[in-house]
Short mmCIF file of C-alpha atoms and ligand atoms in Angstrom, two decimals:
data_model
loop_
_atom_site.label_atom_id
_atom_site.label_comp_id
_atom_site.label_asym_id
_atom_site.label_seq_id
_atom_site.Cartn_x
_atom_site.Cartn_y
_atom_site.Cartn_z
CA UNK S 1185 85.32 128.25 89.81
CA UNK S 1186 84.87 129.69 86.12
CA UNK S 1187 81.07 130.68 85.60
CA UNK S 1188 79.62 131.28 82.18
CA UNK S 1189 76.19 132.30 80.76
CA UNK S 1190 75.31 130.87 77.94
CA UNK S 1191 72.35 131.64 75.45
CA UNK S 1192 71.00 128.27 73.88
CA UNK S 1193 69.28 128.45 70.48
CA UNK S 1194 68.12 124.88 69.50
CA UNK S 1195 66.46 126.31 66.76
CA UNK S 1196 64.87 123.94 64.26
CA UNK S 1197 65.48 120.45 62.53
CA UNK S 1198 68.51 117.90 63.85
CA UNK S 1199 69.35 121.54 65.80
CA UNK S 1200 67.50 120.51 68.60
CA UNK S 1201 68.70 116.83 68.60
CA UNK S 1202 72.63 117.91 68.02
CA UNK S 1203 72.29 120.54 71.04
CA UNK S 1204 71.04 118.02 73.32
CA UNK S 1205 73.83 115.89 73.07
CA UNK S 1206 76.55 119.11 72.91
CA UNK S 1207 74.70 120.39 76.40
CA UNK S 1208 75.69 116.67 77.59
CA UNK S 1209 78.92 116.77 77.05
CA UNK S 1210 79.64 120.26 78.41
CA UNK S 1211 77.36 119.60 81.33
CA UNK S 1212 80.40 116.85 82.15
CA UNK S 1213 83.07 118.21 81.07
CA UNK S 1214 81.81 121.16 83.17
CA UNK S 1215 82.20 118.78 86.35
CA UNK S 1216 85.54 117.73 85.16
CA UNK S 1217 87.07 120.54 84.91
CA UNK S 1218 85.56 122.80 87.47
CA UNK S 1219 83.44 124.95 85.45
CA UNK S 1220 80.21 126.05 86.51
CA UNK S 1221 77.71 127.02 82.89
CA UNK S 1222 74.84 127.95 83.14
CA UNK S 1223 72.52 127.30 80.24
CA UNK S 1224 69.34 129.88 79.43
CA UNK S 1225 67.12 128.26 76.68
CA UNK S 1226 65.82 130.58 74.11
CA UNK S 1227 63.12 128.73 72.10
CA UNK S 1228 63.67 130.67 69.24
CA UNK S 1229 63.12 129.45 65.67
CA UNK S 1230 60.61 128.71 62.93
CA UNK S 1231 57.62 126.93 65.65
CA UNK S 1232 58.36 130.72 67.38
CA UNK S 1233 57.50 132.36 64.10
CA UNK S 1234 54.55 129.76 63.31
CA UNK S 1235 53.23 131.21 66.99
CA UNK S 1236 54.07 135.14 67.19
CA UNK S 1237 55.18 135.93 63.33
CA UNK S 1238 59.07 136.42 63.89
CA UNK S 1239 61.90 134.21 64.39
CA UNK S 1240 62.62 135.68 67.33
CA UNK S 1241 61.21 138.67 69.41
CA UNK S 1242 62.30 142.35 68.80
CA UNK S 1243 64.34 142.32 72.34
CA UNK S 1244 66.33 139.35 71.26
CA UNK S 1245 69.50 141.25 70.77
CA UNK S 1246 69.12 143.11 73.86
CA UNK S 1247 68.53 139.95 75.70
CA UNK S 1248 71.67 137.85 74.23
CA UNK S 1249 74.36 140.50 74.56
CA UNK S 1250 75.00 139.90 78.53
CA UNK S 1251 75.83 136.47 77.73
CA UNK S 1252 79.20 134.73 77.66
CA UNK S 1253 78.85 132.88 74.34
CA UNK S 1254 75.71 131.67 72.41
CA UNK S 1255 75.30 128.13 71.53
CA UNK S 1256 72.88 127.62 68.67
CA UNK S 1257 71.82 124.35 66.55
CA UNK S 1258 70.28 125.37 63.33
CA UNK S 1259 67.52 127.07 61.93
CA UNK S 1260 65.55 126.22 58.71
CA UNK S 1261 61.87 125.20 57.86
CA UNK S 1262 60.40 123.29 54.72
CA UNK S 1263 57.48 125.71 55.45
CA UNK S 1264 58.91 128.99 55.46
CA UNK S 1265 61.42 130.51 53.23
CA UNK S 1266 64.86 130.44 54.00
CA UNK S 1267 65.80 134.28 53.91
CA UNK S 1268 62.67 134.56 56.45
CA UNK S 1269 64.08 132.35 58.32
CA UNK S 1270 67.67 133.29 58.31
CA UNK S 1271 67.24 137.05 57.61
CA UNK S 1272 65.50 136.58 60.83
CA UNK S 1273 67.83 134.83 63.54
CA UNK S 1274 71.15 133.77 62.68
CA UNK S 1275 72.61 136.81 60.28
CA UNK S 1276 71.26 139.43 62.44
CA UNK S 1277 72.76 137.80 65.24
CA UNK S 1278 76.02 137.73 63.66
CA UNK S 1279 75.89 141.30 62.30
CA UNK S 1280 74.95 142.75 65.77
CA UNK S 1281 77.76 141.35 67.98
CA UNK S 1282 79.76 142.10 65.00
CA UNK S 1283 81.31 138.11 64.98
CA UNK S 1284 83.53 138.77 62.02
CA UNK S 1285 85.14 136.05 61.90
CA UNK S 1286 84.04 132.46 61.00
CA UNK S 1287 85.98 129.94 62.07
CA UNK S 1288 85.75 126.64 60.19
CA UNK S 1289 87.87 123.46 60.81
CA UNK S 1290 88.54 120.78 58.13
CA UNK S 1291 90.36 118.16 59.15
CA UNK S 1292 90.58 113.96 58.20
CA UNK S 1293 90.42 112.43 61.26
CA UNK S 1294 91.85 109.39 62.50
CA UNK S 1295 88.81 106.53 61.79
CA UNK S 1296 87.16 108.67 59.13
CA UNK S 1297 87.26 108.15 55.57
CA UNK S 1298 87.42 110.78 52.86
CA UNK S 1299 85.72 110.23 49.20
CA UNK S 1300 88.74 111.13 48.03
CA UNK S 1301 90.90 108.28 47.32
CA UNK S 1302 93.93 107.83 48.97
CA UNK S 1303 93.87 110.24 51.71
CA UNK S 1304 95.26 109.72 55.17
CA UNK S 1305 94.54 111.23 58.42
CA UNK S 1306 95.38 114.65 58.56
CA UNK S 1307 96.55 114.57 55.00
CA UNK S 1308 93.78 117.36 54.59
CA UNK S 1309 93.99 120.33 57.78
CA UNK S 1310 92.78 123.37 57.07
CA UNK S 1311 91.22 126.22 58.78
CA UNK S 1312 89.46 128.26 56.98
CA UNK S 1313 88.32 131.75 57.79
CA UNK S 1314 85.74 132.95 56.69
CA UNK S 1315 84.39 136.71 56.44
CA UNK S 1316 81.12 137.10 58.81
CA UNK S 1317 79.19 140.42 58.65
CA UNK S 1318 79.77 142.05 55.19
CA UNK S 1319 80.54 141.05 51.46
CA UNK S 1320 78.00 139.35 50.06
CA UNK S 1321 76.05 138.71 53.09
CA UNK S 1322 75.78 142.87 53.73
CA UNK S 1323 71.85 143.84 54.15
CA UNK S 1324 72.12 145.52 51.55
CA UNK S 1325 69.58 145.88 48.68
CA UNK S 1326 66.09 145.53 48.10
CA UNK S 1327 63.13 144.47 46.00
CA UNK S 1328 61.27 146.88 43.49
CA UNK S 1329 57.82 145.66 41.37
CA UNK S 1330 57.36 142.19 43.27
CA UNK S 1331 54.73 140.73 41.16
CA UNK S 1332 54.88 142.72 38.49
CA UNK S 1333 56.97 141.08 35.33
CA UNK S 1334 59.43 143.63 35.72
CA UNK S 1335 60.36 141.77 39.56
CA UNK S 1336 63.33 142.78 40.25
CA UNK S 1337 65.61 141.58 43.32
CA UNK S 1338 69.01 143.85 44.19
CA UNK S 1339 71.65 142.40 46.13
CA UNK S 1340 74.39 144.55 46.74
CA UNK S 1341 77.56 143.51 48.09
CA UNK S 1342 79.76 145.35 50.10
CA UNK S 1343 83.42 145.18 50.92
CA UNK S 1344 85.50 147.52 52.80
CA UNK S 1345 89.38 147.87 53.83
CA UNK S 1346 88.35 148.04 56.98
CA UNK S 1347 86.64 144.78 57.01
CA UNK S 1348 88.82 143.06 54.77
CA UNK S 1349 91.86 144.02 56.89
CA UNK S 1350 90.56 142.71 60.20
CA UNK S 1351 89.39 139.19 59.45
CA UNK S 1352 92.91 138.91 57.11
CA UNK S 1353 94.86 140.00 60.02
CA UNK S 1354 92.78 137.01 62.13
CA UNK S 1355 94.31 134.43 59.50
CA UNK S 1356 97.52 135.22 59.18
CA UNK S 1357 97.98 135.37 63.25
CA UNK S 1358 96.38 132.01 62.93
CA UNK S 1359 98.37 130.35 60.63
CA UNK S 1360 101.60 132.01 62.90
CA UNK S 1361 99.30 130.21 66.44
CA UNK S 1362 99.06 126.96 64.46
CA UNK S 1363 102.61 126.58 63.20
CA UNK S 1364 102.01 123.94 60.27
CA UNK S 1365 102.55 125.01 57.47
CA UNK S 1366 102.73 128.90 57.80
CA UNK S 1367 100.56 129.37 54.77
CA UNK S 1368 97.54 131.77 54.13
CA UNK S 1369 95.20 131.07 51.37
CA UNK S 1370 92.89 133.85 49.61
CA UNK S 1371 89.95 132.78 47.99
CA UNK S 1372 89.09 135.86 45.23
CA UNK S 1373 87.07 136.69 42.25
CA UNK S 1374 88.35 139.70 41.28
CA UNK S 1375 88.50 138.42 37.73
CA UNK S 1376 85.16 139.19 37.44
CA UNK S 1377 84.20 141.13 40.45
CA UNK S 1378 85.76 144.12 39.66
CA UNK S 1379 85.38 146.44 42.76
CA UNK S 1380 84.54 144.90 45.93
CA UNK S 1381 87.03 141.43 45.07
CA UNK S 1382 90.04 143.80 44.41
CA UNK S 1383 89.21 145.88 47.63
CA UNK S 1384 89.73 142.14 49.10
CA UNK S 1385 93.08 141.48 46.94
CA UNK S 1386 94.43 144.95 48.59
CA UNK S 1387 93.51 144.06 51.99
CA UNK S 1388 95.61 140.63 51.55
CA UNK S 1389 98.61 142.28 50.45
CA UNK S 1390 99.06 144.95 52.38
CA UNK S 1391 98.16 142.60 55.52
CA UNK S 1392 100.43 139.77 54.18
CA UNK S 1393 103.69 142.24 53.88
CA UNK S 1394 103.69 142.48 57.61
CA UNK S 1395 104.28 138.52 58.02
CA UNK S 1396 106.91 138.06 56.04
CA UNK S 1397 107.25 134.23 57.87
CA UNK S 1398 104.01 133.57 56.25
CA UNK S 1399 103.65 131.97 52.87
CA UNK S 1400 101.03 133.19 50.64
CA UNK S 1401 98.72 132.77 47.68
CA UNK S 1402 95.75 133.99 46.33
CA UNK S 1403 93.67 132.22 44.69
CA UNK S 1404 90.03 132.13 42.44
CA UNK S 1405 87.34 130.66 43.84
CA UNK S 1406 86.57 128.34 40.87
CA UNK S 1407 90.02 127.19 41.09
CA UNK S 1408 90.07 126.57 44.79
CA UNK S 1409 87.27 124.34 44.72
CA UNK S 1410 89.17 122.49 42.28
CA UNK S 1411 92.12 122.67 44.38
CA UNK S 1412 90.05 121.32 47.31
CA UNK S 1413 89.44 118.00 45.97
CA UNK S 1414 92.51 117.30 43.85
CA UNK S 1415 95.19 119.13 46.43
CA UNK S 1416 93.58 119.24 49.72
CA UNK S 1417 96.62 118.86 51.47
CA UNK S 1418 98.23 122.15 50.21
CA UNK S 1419 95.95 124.13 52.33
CA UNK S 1420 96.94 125.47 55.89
CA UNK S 1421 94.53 128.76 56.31
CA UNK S 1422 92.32 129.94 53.95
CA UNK S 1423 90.63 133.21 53.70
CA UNK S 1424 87.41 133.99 51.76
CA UNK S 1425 84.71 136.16 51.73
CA UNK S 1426 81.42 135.38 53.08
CA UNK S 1427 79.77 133.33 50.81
CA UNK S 1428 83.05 132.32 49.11
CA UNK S 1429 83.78 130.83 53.00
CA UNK S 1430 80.01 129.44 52.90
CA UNK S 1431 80.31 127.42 49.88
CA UNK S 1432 84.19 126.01 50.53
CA UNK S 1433 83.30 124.63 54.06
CA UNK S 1434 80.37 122.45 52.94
CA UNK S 1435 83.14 121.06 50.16
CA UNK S 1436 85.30 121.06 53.56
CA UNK S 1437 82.67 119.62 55.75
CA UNK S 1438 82.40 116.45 52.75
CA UNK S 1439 85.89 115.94 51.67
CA UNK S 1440 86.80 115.59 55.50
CA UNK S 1441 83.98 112.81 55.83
CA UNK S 1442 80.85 114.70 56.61
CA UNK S 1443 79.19 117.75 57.10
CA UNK S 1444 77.91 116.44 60.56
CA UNK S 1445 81.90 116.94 61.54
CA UNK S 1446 81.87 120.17 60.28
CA UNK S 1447 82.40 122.59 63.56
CA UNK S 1448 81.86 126.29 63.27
CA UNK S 1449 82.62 129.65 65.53
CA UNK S 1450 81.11 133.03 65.05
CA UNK S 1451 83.60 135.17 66.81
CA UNK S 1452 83.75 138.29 67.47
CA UNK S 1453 88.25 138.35 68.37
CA UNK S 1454 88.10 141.27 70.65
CA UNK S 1455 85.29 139.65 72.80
CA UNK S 1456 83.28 142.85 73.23
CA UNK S 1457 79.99 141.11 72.27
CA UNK S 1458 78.66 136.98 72.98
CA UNK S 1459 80.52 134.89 69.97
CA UNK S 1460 78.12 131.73 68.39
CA UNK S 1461 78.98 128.73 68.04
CA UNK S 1462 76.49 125.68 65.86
CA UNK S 1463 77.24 123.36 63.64
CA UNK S 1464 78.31 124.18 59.86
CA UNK S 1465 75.50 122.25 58.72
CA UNK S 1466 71.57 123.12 58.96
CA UNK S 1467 68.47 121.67 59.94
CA UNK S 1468 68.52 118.46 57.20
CA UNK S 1469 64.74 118.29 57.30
CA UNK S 1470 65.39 115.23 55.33
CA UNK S 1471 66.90 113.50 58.70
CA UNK S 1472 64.86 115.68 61.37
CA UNK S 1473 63.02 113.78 64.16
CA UNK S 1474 64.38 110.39 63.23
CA UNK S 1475 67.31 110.83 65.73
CA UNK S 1476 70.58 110.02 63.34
CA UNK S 1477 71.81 113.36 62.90
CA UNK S 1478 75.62 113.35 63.61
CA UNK S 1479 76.15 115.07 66.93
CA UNK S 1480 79.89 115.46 66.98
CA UNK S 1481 79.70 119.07 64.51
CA UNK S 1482 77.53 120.84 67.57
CA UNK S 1483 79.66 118.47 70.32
CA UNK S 1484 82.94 119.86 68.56
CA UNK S 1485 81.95 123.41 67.93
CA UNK S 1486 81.55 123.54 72.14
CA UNK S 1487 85.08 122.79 72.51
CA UNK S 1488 85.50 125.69 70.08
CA UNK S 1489 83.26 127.53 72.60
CA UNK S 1490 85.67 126.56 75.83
CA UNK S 1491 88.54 127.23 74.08
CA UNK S 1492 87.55 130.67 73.05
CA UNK S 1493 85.89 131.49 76.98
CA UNK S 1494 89.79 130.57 78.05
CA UNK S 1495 88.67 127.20 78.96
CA UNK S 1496 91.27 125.39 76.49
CA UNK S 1497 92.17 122.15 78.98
CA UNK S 1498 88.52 121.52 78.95
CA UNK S 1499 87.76 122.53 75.27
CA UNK S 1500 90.79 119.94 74.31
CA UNK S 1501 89.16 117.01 76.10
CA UNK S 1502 85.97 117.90 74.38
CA UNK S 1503 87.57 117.64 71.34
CA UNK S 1504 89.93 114.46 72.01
CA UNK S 1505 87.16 112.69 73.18
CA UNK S 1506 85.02 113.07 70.04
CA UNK S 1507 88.24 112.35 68.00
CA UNK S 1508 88.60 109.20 70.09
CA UNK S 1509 85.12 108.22 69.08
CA UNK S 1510 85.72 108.53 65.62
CA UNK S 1511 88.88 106.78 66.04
CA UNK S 1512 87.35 103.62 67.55
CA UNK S 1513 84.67 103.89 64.39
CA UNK S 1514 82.25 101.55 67.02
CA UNK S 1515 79.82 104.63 67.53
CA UNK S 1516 78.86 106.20 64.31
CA UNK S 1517 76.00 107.55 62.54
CA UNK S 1518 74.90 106.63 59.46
CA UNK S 1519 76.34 109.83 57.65
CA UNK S 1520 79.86 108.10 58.34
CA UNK S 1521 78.44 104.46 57.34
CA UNK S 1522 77.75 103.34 61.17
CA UNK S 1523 74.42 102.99 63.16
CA UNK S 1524 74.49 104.10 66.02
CA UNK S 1525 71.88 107.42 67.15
CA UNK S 1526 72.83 110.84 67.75
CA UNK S 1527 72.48 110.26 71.09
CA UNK S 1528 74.27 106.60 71.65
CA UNK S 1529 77.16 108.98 70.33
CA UNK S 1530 76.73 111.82 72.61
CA UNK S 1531 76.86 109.12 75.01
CA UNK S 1532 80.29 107.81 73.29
CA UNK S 1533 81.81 111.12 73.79
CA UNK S 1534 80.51 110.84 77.74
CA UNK S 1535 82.37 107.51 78.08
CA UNK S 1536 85.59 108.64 75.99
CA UNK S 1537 85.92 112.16 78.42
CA UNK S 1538 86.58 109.17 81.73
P1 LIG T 834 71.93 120.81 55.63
O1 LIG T 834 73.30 121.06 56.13
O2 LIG T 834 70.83 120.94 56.60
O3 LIG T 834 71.86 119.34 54.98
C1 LIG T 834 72.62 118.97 53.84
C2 LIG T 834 72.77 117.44 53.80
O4 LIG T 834 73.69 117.05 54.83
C3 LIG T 834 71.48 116.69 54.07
O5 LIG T 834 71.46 115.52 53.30
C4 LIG T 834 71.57 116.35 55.55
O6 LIG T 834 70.85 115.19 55.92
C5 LIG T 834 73.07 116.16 55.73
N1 LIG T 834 73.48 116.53 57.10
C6 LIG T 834 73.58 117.78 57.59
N2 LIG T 834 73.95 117.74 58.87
C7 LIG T 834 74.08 116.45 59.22
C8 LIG T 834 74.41 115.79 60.42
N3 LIG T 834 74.72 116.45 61.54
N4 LIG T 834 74.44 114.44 60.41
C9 LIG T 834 74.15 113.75 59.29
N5 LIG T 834 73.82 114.33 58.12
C10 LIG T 834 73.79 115.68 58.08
O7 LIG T 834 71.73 121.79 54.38
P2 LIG T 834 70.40 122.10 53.51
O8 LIG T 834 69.63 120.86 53.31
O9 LIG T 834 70.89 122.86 52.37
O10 LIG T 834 69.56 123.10 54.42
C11 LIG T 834 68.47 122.72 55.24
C12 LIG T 834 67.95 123.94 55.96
O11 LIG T 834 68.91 124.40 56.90
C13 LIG T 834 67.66 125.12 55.03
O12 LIG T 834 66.50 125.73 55.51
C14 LIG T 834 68.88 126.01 55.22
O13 LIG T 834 68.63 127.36 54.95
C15 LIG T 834 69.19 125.79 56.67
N6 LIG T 834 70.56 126.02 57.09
C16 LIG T 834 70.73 126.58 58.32
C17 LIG T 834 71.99 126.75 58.84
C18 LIG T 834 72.13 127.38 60.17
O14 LIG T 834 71.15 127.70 60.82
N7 LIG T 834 73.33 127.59 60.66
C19 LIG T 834 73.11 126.31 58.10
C20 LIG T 834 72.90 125.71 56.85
C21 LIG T 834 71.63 125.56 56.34
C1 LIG T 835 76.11 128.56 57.23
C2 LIG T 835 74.74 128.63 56.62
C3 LIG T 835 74.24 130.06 56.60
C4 LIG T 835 75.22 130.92 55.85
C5 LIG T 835 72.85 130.24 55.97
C6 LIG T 835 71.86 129.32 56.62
C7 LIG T 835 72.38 131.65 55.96
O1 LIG T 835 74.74 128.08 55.34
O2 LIG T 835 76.26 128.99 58.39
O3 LIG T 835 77.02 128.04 56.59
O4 LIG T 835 75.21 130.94 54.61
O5 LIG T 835 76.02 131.58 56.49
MN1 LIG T 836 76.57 127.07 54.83
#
């Protein structure tokens, strides 16, 4: 029997609501399919800081890495500020088990219905990758006379061949694996961002001339959040840069239905350190705690999970019995016009897994 650690982060928000119901499915499909998890609960988050002053405690790192994978909800507090709050979990997290790569389906699913007109299921499937430890997301800067008038806030962003090259690489063998279209995406500013963008625009063609059997184009980002809601079926994989990939998944995440469909891996490819996997979405303190938070983003993003432990029978089930949920359109939450609770559709999933 396959055995697996894994580090749960509820966090904050619908986090801890969307968990709950992912932890129920995987607790069955565990049973199913002859897995054995077992589940260490880290209550790490913003009622941590409100209690010891930090998000989580020094040793966190130290204490995740022997895990399989981590499974986190979402972190986020009307009370704190957000770069305390994510400066001080989730990017650190991703930095230090160097999870390069972000992996972020959108896809139309059968039963859901995009506010674009017109579309059909699957008329919009796209992966898009998304770069996870540097570019604009690098640590890098700093503040100098805070509270003085002269305040003044560097960010420095920082993109290297190196980095480029390996989370490229991770597309284009992705678009070969998925065999749709054979199409790779870049998403690029280098119109405008004049050093780090054109260190991206080299990475993408010197990675692209060794698959010739891929089709290419590169793209600004302006433009491809155009393209996203005129021509969202032209997309197979897409590569961007960290915040680039940030912004185009939430336009993703809605033009596919919702944001609470939105899955989301942290991976690190060569498995040397625990990958993450949460939701796309965040804590919605303007839903928390009155239990109508979409589950099937964290319930999906598990499946991601098997599938990337080698569990890919199970991880499919996971993911055909959420699909079959959404197909039937009897269990939803309001976010897709239905009423049901996040966890009367946890329980859906149960049902549709047999
Ligand atoms: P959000 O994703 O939390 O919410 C945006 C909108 O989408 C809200 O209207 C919300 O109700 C809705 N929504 C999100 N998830 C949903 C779900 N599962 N079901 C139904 N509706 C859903 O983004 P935000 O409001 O910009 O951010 C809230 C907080 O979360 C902030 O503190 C932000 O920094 C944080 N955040 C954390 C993460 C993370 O930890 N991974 C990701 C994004 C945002
Ligand atoms: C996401 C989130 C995070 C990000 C925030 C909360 C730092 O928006 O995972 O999409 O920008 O990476
Ligand atoms: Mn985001």
């Amino acid at each position: 029997m396959a055995k697996f650690d894994i580090a749960v982060i509820r966090g904050d928000g619908i986090g801890v609501d969307v968990i709950e119901e992912g932890i129920k499915v995987l607790s069955v499909a565990a049973k199913q399919y002859n897995i054995n998890f077992k589940f260490t609960e880290f209550p790490w988050g913003s009622d941590y800081y409100f209690e010891h002053g930090r998000m989580m405690p020094q040793n966190a790192i130290d204490t995740l890495r022997p895990f399989d994978a981590i499974y986190l909800g979402a972190v986020g507090h009307h009370k704190l500020q957000d770069h305390v709050t994510l400066n001080g979990l989730l990017l650190p997290i991703r930095r230090a088990f160097d999870q390069y790569v972000c992996e972020r389906p959108s896809v139309l699913y059968e039963g859901v219905s995009s506010p674009l007109s017109g579309k059909k299921p699957y008329d919009i499937d796209m992966m898009v990758i998304r770069e996870n430890t540097e570019g604009e997301y690098a640590n890098v800067g700093g503040f100098q006379y805070l509270d003085f008038p002269q305040e003044t806030g560097i960010q420095t962003a920082v993109f290297t061949r190196h980095g480029c090259e390996r989370v490229i690489t991770y597309a284009f063998e992705l678009a070969r694996k998925r065999n749709k279209k054979k199409h790779v995406t870049s998403v690029t500013k280098s119109n405008a961002q004049g050093y780090g963008m054109v260190v991206w625009d080299r990475a993408f063609k010197n990675v692209a001339a060794s698959y010739p059997d891929i089709k290419t184009k590169s793209i600004l980002v302006d433009a491809a959040c155009m393209e996203f809601v005129r021509r969202p079926e032209a997309f197979d994989v897409v590569v961007a840069s960290n915040l680039f990939g940030d912004i185009l998944t939430d336009l993703g995440g809605i033009i596919t239905g919702s944001i609470g469909l939105a899955a989301s891996g942290n991976i690190d490819p060569e498995k040397r350190f625990p990958s993450m996997f949460e939701p796309t979405h965040g804590s919605a303190p303007d839903i928390a705690g009155q239990g109508i938070a979409n589950p099937l983003a964290a319930i999906l993003s598990a499946g991601m999970m098997l599938d990337h432990l080698g569990e890919a029978t199970a991880g499919d089930a996971i993911e055909k019995a959420a699909l079959a949920v959404l197909a039937e359109a009897k269990t939803l939450t309001p976010d897709l016009g239905g009423k049901a609770t996040t966890s009367q559709v946890g329980d859906a999933v149960v049902v549709a897994l047999g």
